[in-house]
Tab-separated table of C-alpha atoms and ligand atoms in Angstrom:
chain	number	residue	atom	x	y	z
A	1	MET	CA	-10.070	30.606	-43.162
A	2	LYS	CA	-12.285	33.699	-42.983
A	3	THR	CA	-15.481	33.642	-40.949
A	4	VAL	CA	-18.780	35.465	-41.153
A	5	TRP	CA	-17.415	37.809	-38.480
A	6	ASP	CA	-14.596	38.985	-40.760
A	7	ILE	CA	-17.080	40.640	-43.127
A	8	GLY	CA	-16.397	44.353	-42.789
A	9	ALA	CA	-14.268	43.957	-39.657
A	10	GLN	CA	-11.070	46.014	-39.419
A	11	ARG	CA	-8.506	44.065	-37.427
A	12	PRO	CA	-5.851	46.277	-35.882
A	13	ASN	CA	-2.214	45.346	-36.548
A	14	PHE	CA	0.332	44.890	-33.814
A	15	VAL	CA	4.027	44.126	-34.281
A	16	PRO	CA	5.823	41.188	-32.647
A	17	LEU	CA	7.832	41.660	-29.452
A	18	GLN	CA	11.518	42.242	-30.314
A	19	GLU	CA	13.141	43.084	-26.940
A	20	ASP	CA	12.989	42.361	-23.222
A	21	ARG	CA	10.206	44.168	-21.364
A	22	THR	CA	8.782	44.403	-17.835
A	23	ALA	CA	5.277	45.028	-16.499
A	24	ASP	CA	3.048	44.403	-13.503
A	25	LEU	CA	1.016	41.874	-15.491
A	26	CYS	CA	1.753	39.828	-18.588
A	27	VAL	CA	-1.312	38.403	-20.314
A	28	ILE	CA	-0.652	35.498	-22.672
A	29	GLY	CA	-3.457	35.068	-25.194
A	30	LEU	CA	-5.449	38.025	-26.487
A	31	GLY	CA	-8.909	36.577	-27.004
A	32	GLY	CA	-11.986	37.723	-25.098
A	33	SER	CA	-10.657	36.400	-21.772
A	34	GLY	CA	-7.176	37.895	-22.007
A	35	LEU	CA	-8.407	41.217	-23.388
A	36	THR	CA	-10.911	41.567	-20.571
A	37	ALA	CA	-8.052	41.010	-18.119
A	38	VAL	CA	-5.878	43.582	-19.897
A	39	ASN	CA	-8.577	46.252	-19.657
A	40	GLU	CA	-9.410	45.381	-16.065
A	41	ALA	CA	-5.725	45.665	-15.153
A	42	LEU	CA	-5.438	49.080	-16.823
A	43	ALA	CA	-8.540	50.248	-14.960
A	44	ARG	CA	-6.855	49.203	-11.715
A	45	GLY	CA	-3.675	51.129	-12.534
A	46	LEU	CA	-1.442	48.169	-13.444
A	47	SER	CA	1.046	48.230	-16.300
A	48	VAL	CA	0.227	45.450	-18.768
A	49	ILE	CA	1.911	43.609	-21.601
A	50	GLY	CA	-0.299	41.361	-23.725
A	51	ILE	CA	1.049	38.895	-26.265
A	52	ASP	CA	-0.619	36.632	-28.779
A	53	ALA	CA	0.922	33.845	-30.831
A	54	GLY	CA	-1.066	34.900	-33.879
A	55	GLU	CA	-3.482	37.670	-34.686
A	56	ILE	CA	-5.349	39.260	-31.827
A	57	ALA	CA	-8.716	37.476	-31.488
A	58	GLY	CA	-7.529	35.203	-34.287
A	59	GLU	CA	-8.660	32.079	-32.457
A	60	ALA	CA	-11.940	31.056	-30.796
A	61	ALA	CA	-12.710	34.504	-29.397
A	62	GLY	CA	-12.999	35.928	-32.916
A	63	ARG	CA	-14.395	32.814	-34.613
A	64	ASN	CA	-17.170	31.453	-32.413
A	65	GLY	CA	-20.927	31.081	-32.489
A	66	GLY	CA	-21.583	34.443	-30.867
A	67	PHE	CA	-23.878	33.147	-28.123
A	68	LEU	CA	-23.850	34.800	-24.726
A	69	LEU	CA	-25.041	32.169	-22.305
A	70	ALA	CA	-25.531	32.432	-18.582
A	71	GLY	CA	-23.998	29.708	-16.453
A	72	ILE	CA	-21.154	27.277	-17.018
A	73	ALA	CA	-21.156	24.638	-19.760
A	74	ASP	CA	-23.343	22.283	-17.697
A	75	PHE	CA	-27.042	23.127	-17.890
A	76	HIS	CA	-28.184	24.599	-14.588
A	77	HIS	CA	-29.856	21.431	-13.281
A	78	ASP	CA	-26.712	19.442	-14.133
A	79	ALA	CA	-24.559	22.061	-12.410
A	80	VAL	CA	-26.793	21.796	-9.318
A	81	ALA	CA	-26.391	18.002	-9.329
A	82	HIS	CA	-22.647	18.355	-9.826
A	83	LEU	CA	-21.790	21.240	-7.504
A	84	GLY	CA	-24.705	21.599	-5.112
A	85	ARG	CA	-27.413	24.221	-5.289
A	86	ASP	CA	-25.585	27.066	-3.536
A	87	LYS	CA	-22.446	26.856	-5.650
A	88	ALA	CA	-24.344	26.368	-8.910
A	89	ARG	CA	-26.604	29.321	-8.141
A	90	ALA	CA	-23.588	31.496	-7.264
A	91	LEU	CA	-21.785	30.658	-10.519
A	92	TYR	CA	-24.905	31.278	-12.603
A	93	GLN	CA	-25.418	34.674	-10.939
A	94	ARG	CA	-21.741	35.553	-11.512
A	95	THR	CA	-22.181	34.987	-15.248
A	96	LEU	CA	-25.315	37.149	-15.328
A	97	ASP	CA	-23.370	39.915	-13.588
A	98	GLU	CA	-20.522	39.548	-16.086
A	99	MET	CA	-22.904	39.873	-19.038
A	100	LEU	CA	-23.945	43.284	-17.709
A	101	LEU	CA	-20.290	44.347	-17.539
A	102	MET	CA	-19.672	43.029	-21.051
A	103	GLU	CA	-22.653	44.993	-22.330
A	104	ARG	CA	-21.396	48.106	-20.625
A	105	ALA	CA	-17.894	47.711	-22.107
A	106	THR	CA	-18.930	46.985	-25.712
A	107	PRO	CA	-22.612	47.902	-26.123
A	108	ALA	CA	-22.494	48.090	-29.931
A	109	SER	CA	-21.469	44.420	-30.233
A	110	ILE	CA	-24.040	42.859	-27.916
A	111	ARG	CA	-27.759	42.099	-28.282
A	112	ARG	CA	-29.436	40.724	-25.176
A	113	ILE	CA	-32.428	39.341	-27.056
A	114	GLY	CA	-32.820	36.036	-25.208
A	115	GLY	CA	-32.032	32.558	-26.468
A	116	LEU	CA	-33.779	29.246	-27.085
A	117	ARG	CA	-32.884	25.752	-26.030
A	118	ILE	CA	-34.993	23.571	-28.322
A	119	ALA	CA	-35.589	19.880	-27.616
A	120	PHE	CA	-34.307	17.565	-30.336
A	121	ASP	CA	-36.412	14.636	-29.100
A	122	ASP	CA	-38.701	13.600	-26.234
A	123	ASP	CA	-35.779	12.879	-23.897
A	124	GLU	CA	-34.391	16.337	-24.435
A	125	LEU	CA	-37.839	17.823	-23.849
A	126	LEU	CA	-37.842	16.162	-20.418
A	127	ASP	CA	-34.379	17.557	-19.828
A	128	CYS	CA	-35.580	21.039	-20.835
A	129	GLN	CA	-38.275	20.699	-18.172
A	130	LYS	CA	-35.610	19.857	-15.549
A	131	HIS	CA	-33.525	22.774	-16.783
A	132	PHE	CA	-36.576	25.044	-16.465
A	133	ASP	CA	-37.441	23.758	-12.964
A	134	ALA	CA	-33.898	24.304	-11.662
A	135	LEU	CA	-33.769	27.875	-12.982
A	136	ILE	CA	-37.197	28.696	-11.555
A	137	LEU	CA	-36.264	27.233	-8.165
A	138	ASP	CA	-33.251	29.532	-8.036
A	139	GLY	CA	-35.233	32.567	-9.184
A	140	PHE	CA	-33.530	32.915	-12.585
A	141	PRO	CA	-35.564	34.075	-15.617
A	142	VAL	CA	-36.805	31.300	-17.930
A	143	GLU	CA	-39.995	30.461	-19.859
A	144	MET	CA	-41.309	27.277	-21.430
A	145	TYR	CA	-41.339	27.736	-25.209
A	146	ASP	CA	-43.468	26.295	-28.008
A	147	GLY	CA	-42.951	27.978	-31.387
A	148	PRO	CA	-41.912	27.487	-35.015
A	149	GLU	CA	-38.416	26.341	-33.952
A	150	GLY	CA	-39.900	23.582	-31.775
A	151	ARG	CA	-40.485	23.087	-28.061
A	152	GLY	CA	-38.080	23.860	-25.268
A	153	ILE	CA	-37.188	26.802	-23.081
A	154	LEU	CA	-36.526	30.487	-23.627
A	155	ILE	CA	-33.879	32.114	-21.466
A	156	PRO	CA	-34.570	35.850	-21.712
A	157	THR	CA	-31.245	36.886	-20.170
A	158	ASP	CA	-29.167	35.137	-22.869
A	159	GLY	CA	-28.172	36.909	-26.053
A	160	VAL	CA	-25.808	37.175	-28.967
A	161	PHE	CA	-22.832	39.302	-29.861
A	162	HIS	CA	-20.363	39.987	-32.640
A	163	PRO	CA	-17.303	38.292	-31.168
A	164	LEU	CA	-14.729	39.832	-33.476
A	165	ASN	CA	-16.056	43.389	-33.249
A	166	ARG	CA	-16.193	43.056	-29.484
A	167	ALA	CA	-12.588	41.876	-29.386
A	168	ILE	CA	-11.523	44.724	-31.658
A	169	SER	CA	-13.248	47.241	-29.352
A	170	LEU	CA	-11.467	45.701	-26.359
A	171	VAL	CA	-8.109	45.863	-28.172
A	172	GLU	CA	-8.608	49.484	-29.157
A	173	HIS	CA	-9.578	50.381	-25.605
A	174	ALA	CA	-6.565	48.546	-24.214
A	175	ALA	CA	-4.134	50.178	-26.647
A	176	ALA	CA	-5.590	53.627	-25.932
A	177	GLY	CA	-5.276	52.912	-22.206
A	178	GLY	CA	-1.538	52.244	-22.481
A	179	ALA	CA	-1.298	48.451	-22.749
A	180	GLU	CA	1.682	47.149	-24.699
A	181	LEU	CA	0.222	44.613	-27.131
A	182	TYR	CA	2.221	42.298	-29.375
A	183	ALA	CA	0.914	39.960	-32.073
A	184	GLN	CA	2.812	37.006	-33.646
A	185	THR	CA	4.542	36.556	-30.279
A	186	ARG	CA	4.240	33.040	-28.897
A	187	ALA	CA	5.000	32.359	-25.257
A	188	LEU	CA	7.498	29.504	-25.352
A	189	THR	CA	7.817	28.951	-21.618
A	190	VAL	CA	6.195	30.387	-18.544
A	191	GLU	CA	7.519	30.326	-15.019
A	192	SER	CA	6.961	32.583	-12.027
A	193	ASN	CA	7.585	36.172	-13.150
A	194	VAL	CA	9.133	35.258	-16.528
A	195	VAL	CA	7.682	34.616	-19.977
A	196	ARG	CA	10.039	33.684	-22.782
A	197	THR	CA	9.137	34.460	-26.380
A	198	PRO	CA	11.218	33.972	-29.558
A	199	HIS	CA	12.646	37.517	-29.528
A	200	GLY	CA	12.235	38.859	-26.018
A	201	ARG	CA	11.739	37.985	-22.375
A	202	ILE	CA	8.970	39.515	-20.310
A	203	GLU	CA	9.378	39.971	-16.572
A	204	ALA	CA	6.101	40.508	-14.758
A	205	LYS	CA	4.918	40.379	-11.155
A	206	SER	CA	1.944	38.294	-12.301
A	207	ILE	CA	1.239	36.257	-15.400
A	208	LEU	CA	-2.117	35.224	-16.805
A	209	VAL	CA	-2.287	32.378	-19.313
A	210	ALA	CA	-5.574	32.740	-21.225
A	211	ILE	CA	-5.126	30.499	-24.252
A	212	ASP	CA	-8.137	28.165	-23.968
A	213	GLY	CA	-7.540	25.710	-26.858
A	214	ASN	CA	-3.760	25.580	-26.332
A	215	LEU	CA	-3.651	25.414	-22.541
A	216	SER	CA	-2.070	21.990	-22.347
A	217	VAL	CA	0.526	22.877	-25.002
A	218	LEU	CA	2.042	25.714	-22.995
A	219	LEU	CA	1.227	24.240	-19.595
A	220	PRO	CA	1.842	20.481	-19.855
A	221	GLN	CA	1.044	20.171	-16.137
A	222	LEU	CA	-2.634	20.577	-17.174
A	223	LYS	CA	-2.518	17.643	-19.610
A	224	ASP	CA	-4.378	15.300	-17.287
A	225	ASP	CA	-7.177	17.809	-16.774
A	226	VAL	CA	-7.820	19.386	-20.159
A	227	TYR	CA	-7.950	18.267	-23.775
A	228	PRO	CA	-8.305	20.242	-27.002
A	229	VAL	CA	-11.460	20.118	-29.095
A	230	ARG	CA	-12.017	21.529	-32.551
A	231	LEU	CA	-15.382	23.157	-33.218
A	232	GLN	CA	-16.615	23.878	-36.717
A	233	MET	CA	-19.110	26.274	-38.231
A	234	LEU	CA	-20.430	27.584	-41.513
A	235	SER	CA	-22.445	30.601	-42.541
A	236	THR	CA	-24.711	31.310	-45.474
A	237	ALA	CA	-25.477	34.271	-47.674
A	238	PRO	CA	-28.353	36.411	-46.385
A	239	GLU	CA	-31.762	34.712	-46.263
A	240	THR	CA	-34.468	37.156	-47.215
A	241	THR	CA	-36.922	35.813	-44.631
A	242	LYS	CA	-36.400	36.423	-40.940
A	243	ARG	CA	-36.613	32.803	-39.826
A	244	PHE	CA	-34.844	32.846	-36.493
A	245	PRO	CA	-35.462	35.938	-34.410
A	246	LEU	CA	-33.706	34.218	-31.487
A	247	PRO	CA	-30.523	32.156	-31.355
A	248	VAL	CA	-31.147	28.429	-30.982
A	249	TYR	CA	-29.188	25.580	-29.484
A	250	THR	CA	-30.317	21.993	-29.471
A	251	ARG	CA	-29.176	18.365	-29.140
A	252	SER	CA	-27.853	19.168	-25.675
A	253	ALA	CA	-26.026	22.162	-27.167
A	254	TYR	CA	-24.086	20.082	-29.693
A	255	ASP	CA	-25.712	22.175	-32.449
A	256	TYR	CA	-26.429	25.899	-32.463
A	257	TRP	CA	-27.402	28.574	-34.949
A	258	GLN	CA	-28.522	32.115	-35.230
A	259	GLN	CA	-29.697	34.492	-37.929
A	260	LEU	CA	-27.603	37.633	-38.014
A	261	PRO	CA	-29.166	41.085	-38.483
A	262	ASP	CA	-28.167	41.017	-42.181
A	263	GLY	CA	-30.104	37.749	-42.699
A	264	ARG	CA	-27.070	35.438	-42.804
A	265	ILE	CA	-27.389	32.162	-40.914
A	266	SER	CA	-24.400	30.946	-38.949
A	267	ILE	CA	-24.503	27.413	-37.637
A	268	GLY	CA	-22.102	25.265	-35.667
A	269	GLY	CA	-22.103	21.788	-34.252
A	270	GLY	CA	-21.603	18.170	-35.128
A	271	ARG	CA	-18.593	17.779	-32.853
A	272	ASP	CA	-19.926	14.385	-31.779
A	273	VAL	CA	-20.465	13.376	-35.411
A	274	GLY	CA	-16.794	14.064	-36.099
A	275	GLY	CA	-15.884	11.769	-33.190
A	276	VAL	CA	-12.430	11.589	-31.628
A	277	GLU	CA	-10.932	13.179	-34.736
A	278	GLU	CA	-12.280	16.454	-33.329
A	279	ASN	CA	-10.223	16.129	-30.126
A	280	THR	CA	-7.395	18.163	-31.566
A	281	ASN	CA	-6.003	21.666	-31.712
A	282	GLU	CA	-5.371	21.373	-35.418
A	283	VAL	CA	-7.376	24.191	-36.979
A	284	ARG	CA	-8.962	22.896	-40.171
A	285	ILE	CA	-12.419	22.008	-41.405
A	286	THR	CA	-13.345	18.386	-42.152
A	287	SER	CA	-15.822	16.978	-44.646
A	288	THR	CA	-17.537	14.825	-41.977
A	289	VAL	CA	-18.556	17.763	-39.815
A	290	GLN	CA	-19.137	20.197	-42.674
A	291	ASN	CA	-21.380	17.686	-44.492
A	292	PHE	CA	-23.337	17.292	-41.273
A	293	LEU	CA	-23.758	21.085	-41.041
A	294	ASP	CA	-24.835	21.207	-44.708
A	295	GLU	CA	-27.546	18.616	-43.982
A	296	ARG	CA	-28.532	20.495	-40.843
A	297	ILE	CA	-29.192	23.758	-42.705
A	298	LYS	CA	-31.094	21.902	-45.423
A	299	GLY	CA	-33.231	20.350	-42.683
A	300	LEU	CA	-33.957	23.829	-41.370
A	301	GLY	CA	-35.233	24.800	-44.829
A	302	ILE	CA	-32.394	27.232	-45.496
A	303	THR	CA	-31.638	27.600	-49.198
A	304	ALA	CA	-29.116	30.459	-49.210
A	305	PRO	CA	-25.670	29.283	-50.373
A	306	VAL	CA	-22.838	28.717	-47.929
A	307	GLU	CA	-20.320	31.566	-47.915
A	308	HIS	CA	-17.881	30.715	-45.148
A	309	ARG	CA	-16.687	27.560	-43.405
A	310	TRP	CA	-14.302	27.632	-40.469
A	311	ALA	CA	-12.970	25.944	-37.362
A	312	ALA	CA	-11.226	26.951	-34.162
A	313	THR	CA	-10.143	25.118	-31.051
A	314	VAL	CA	-11.120	25.253	-27.417
A	315	SER	CA	-10.349	23.038	-24.431
A	316	TYR	CA	-12.669	20.800	-22.477
A	317	THR	CA	-12.292	19.214	-19.061
A	318	LYS	CA	-13.598	15.795	-18.132
A	319	SER	CA	-15.410	17.418	-15.210
A	320	GLY	CA	-17.176	19.969	-17.423
A	321	LEU	CA	-15.850	22.738	-15.174
A	322	PRO	CA	-13.425	25.393	-16.394
A	323	ILE	CA	-9.809	25.703	-15.272
A	324	ALA	CA	-9.137	28.570	-12.864
A	325	ARG	CA	-5.863	27.707	-11.257
A	326	GLU	CA	-2.647	29.248	-9.931
A	327	VAL	CA	-0.272	26.841	-11.675
A	328	ALA	CA	2.935	28.336	-10.207
A	329	ALA	CA	3.507	31.265	-7.855
A	330	ASP	CA	1.820	34.284	-9.493
A	331	VAL	CA	1.054	32.367	-12.691
A	332	TYR	CA	-2.675	31.965	-13.297
A	333	ALA	CA	-4.268	29.736	-15.911
A	334	ILE	CA	-7.846	30.121	-17.102
A	335	GLY	CA	-9.663	28.296	-19.886
A	336	ALA	CA	-11.186	24.933	-20.806
A	337	TYR	CA	-14.668	26.436	-20.799
A	338	CYS	CA	-15.978	23.337	-22.576
A	339	GLY	CA	-17.208	25.325	-25.554
A	340	THR	CA	-18.976	28.130	-23.674
A	341	GLY	CA	-16.234	30.568	-22.793
A	342	ASN	CA	-17.528	33.897	-24.005
A	343	VAL	CA	-18.942	34.932	-20.651
A	344	VAL	CA	-17.036	32.662	-18.247
A	345	GLY	CA	-13.713	33.593	-19.903
A	346	ALA	CA	-14.353	37.316	-19.448
A	347	LEU	CA	-15.506	36.692	-15.890
A	348	LEU	CA	-12.372	34.734	-14.993
A	349	GLY	CA	-10.046	37.190	-16.781
A	350	ARG	CA	-11.516	39.963	-14.654
A	351	ALA	CA	-11.371	37.819	-11.506
A	352	VAL	CA	-7.649	37.077	-11.878
A	353	VAL	CA	-6.913	40.788	-12.063
A	354	GLU	CA	-9.072	41.498	-9.025
A	355	LYS	CA	-7.183	38.802	-7.152
A	356	ILE	CA	-3.710	40.026	-8.048
A	357	SER	CA	-4.520	43.678	-7.429
A	358	THR	CA	-6.465	43.315	-4.152
A	359	GLY	CA	-5.299	39.914	-2.913
A	360	LYS	CA	-8.840	38.551	-2.989
A	361	SER	CA	-11.568	37.744	-5.487
A	362	ASP	CA	-14.802	36.022	-4.564
A	363	VAL	CA	-15.334	35.043	-8.206
A	364	TRP	CA	-11.887	33.467	-8.347
A	365	SER	CA	-12.584	31.587	-5.115
A	366	ASP	CA	-15.971	30.410	-6.403
A	367	PHE	CA	-14.442	28.961	-9.552
A	368	SER	CA	-11.057	27.765	-8.332
A	369	GLU	CA	-12.579	25.917	-5.382
A	370	VAL	CA	-14.914	23.799	-7.513
A	371	ILE	CA	-12.193	22.173	-9.585
B	401	FAD	C1	-16.652	27.363	-33.449
B	401	FAD	C2	-16.796	27.778	-32.015
B	401	FAD	C3	-18.031	28.196	-31.547
B	401	FAD	C4	-18.180	28.605	-30.221
B	401	FAD	N1	-19.353	29.161	-29.814
B	401	FAD	C5	-19.457	29.680	-28.590
B	401	FAD	C6	-20.630	30.365	-28.205
B	401	FAD	O1	-21.550	30.565	-29.007
B	401	FAD	N2	-20.722	30.831	-26.912
B	401	FAD	C7	-19.689	30.672	-26.035
B	401	FAD	O2	-19.801	31.107	-24.882
B	401	FAD	N3	-18.541	30.076	-26.399
B	401	FAD	C8	-18.401	29.600	-27.646
B	401	FAD	N4	-17.239	29.016	-28.027
B	401	FAD	C9	-16.133	28.960	-27.063
B	401	FAD	C10	-15.479	30.311	-26.952
B	401	FAD	O3	-15.281	30.865	-28.239
B	401	FAD	C11	-14.139	30.200	-26.262
B	401	FAD	O4	-14.255	29.463	-25.074
B	401	FAD	C12	-13.610	31.576	-25.944
B	401	FAD	O5	-13.586	32.349	-27.102
B	401	FAD	C13	-12.252	31.473	-25.318
B	401	FAD	O6	-11.681	32.765	-25.326
B	401	FAD	P1	-10.221	32.931	-24.826
B	401	FAD	O7	-9.896	34.368	-24.931
B	401	FAD	O8	-10.087	32.286	-23.495
B	401	FAD	O9	-9.370	32.035	-25.818
B	401	FAD	P2	-9.075	32.213	-27.389
B	401	FAD	O10	-10.053	33.038	-28.067
B	401	FAD	O11	-8.814	30.850	-27.906
B	401	FAD	O12	-7.763	33.079	-27.391
B	401	FAD	C14	-6.566	32.535	-27.004
B	401	FAD	C15	-5.460	33.244	-27.748
B	401	FAD	O13	-4.239	32.704	-27.252
B	401	FAD	C16	-3.328	32.663	-28.314
B	401	FAD	N5	-2.282	31.714	-27.964
B	401	FAD	C17	-2.333	30.355	-27.970
B	401	FAD	N6	-1.165	29.846	-27.547
B	401	FAD	C18	-0.361	30.901	-27.263
B	401	FAD	C19	0.962	31.024	-26.796
B	401	FAD	N7	1.731	29.968	-26.498
B	401	FAD	N8	1.472	32.273	-26.635
B	401	FAD	C20	0.734	33.358	-26.914
B	401	FAD	N9	-0.541	33.291	-27.355
B	401	FAD	C21	-1.079	32.080	-27.529
B	401	FAD	C22	-4.163	32.287	-29.529
B	401	FAD	O14	-3.542	32.739	-30.711
B	401	FAD	C23	-5.485	32.993	-29.245
B	401	FAD	O15	-5.581	34.242	-29.904
B	401	FAD	C24	-17.066	28.572	-29.334
B	401	FAD	C25	-15.822	28.150	-29.799
B	401	FAD	C26	-15.677	27.770	-31.128
B	401	FAD	C27	-14.316	27.346	-31.600
């Protein structure tokens, strides 16, 4: 199931693990979160082994909507209501800081052009106003917006990126920096200091599990807290007209689209339309959600034919907050970003490494204490 991001991308190949190995840190899951942790660990002088059950960035990190959004999955006013103003403000600022680090690490893949939240109806317009008010009160950049896409808010610090190219850059950097990386190597069990895979055992002082959509498969102790969700997208051939200079999300972020620099439109959403059938880690597209996306692009006046359709899985929590937890001594689990893990995943991957290498991470404390 190729995606729009696969066009022209050169995925590096890594062999499976075939023998026992040791390292300071073993990272399980080489998406954006795990790869950020790998590079952070190398920068701090740790030896690192990274394994992935499939292709590197073959799951959500290489197949997502490409939005870079500040904050956690809850809109800022909802986060304030949920967590209190101080904590919500701290988390939002952490994600802004992380976006700067992401830009610095992979500048060619990132465009900080701003992003739109457009109201789908009058209720959502009221919610946009609350969203705006909460950001203003905390001194974060936001503007009310009224334009061809509709009415809502513009968040100038948001942006877009090429998720697969970014992951490839992170992989290349990690490999050049001395990380041992293995593809097609599934972690079968994880316990303190030991990861078992089909053809080799990894001993590591610390272990990071960064497998978002499959968290509860490998770590059944998280089953009560997280559940898998499939998200689906499609993309069109290039549209000749530049219709969407900024990425858009709407319907309380159920639906989202952007026009890529080559004119292609990529759109995702309709998870709610698919219903409980979408609460799965089975990676396949369905006619219910894809038909919804087809209607959505027609409604936007897009006539270019569909070129790619795809799905990938993530995890959600009932609380709407991500998982940042030490699940056994020196075994850290991150994920369940509730569909917005591009920035928070990188932030938490980096935070775990800071914690294991210095004994303390304010970011880790901020996130792990709210769960
Ligand atoms: C269609 C879609 C659109 C999205 N759009 C956005 C967006 O616009 N903005 C945003 O912020 N977020 C978005 N998300 C969410 C975001 O993509 C994810 O939260 C994020 O990519 C998670 O990255 P990760 O590295 O933690 O996990 P993943 O990218 O899922 O990587 C985990 C890796 O772990 C591997 N793995 C799984 N089990 C094992 C195992 N047992 N052993 C070894 N390896 C294993 C997998 O093969 C995978 O490569 C979207 C997600 C989807 C699916």
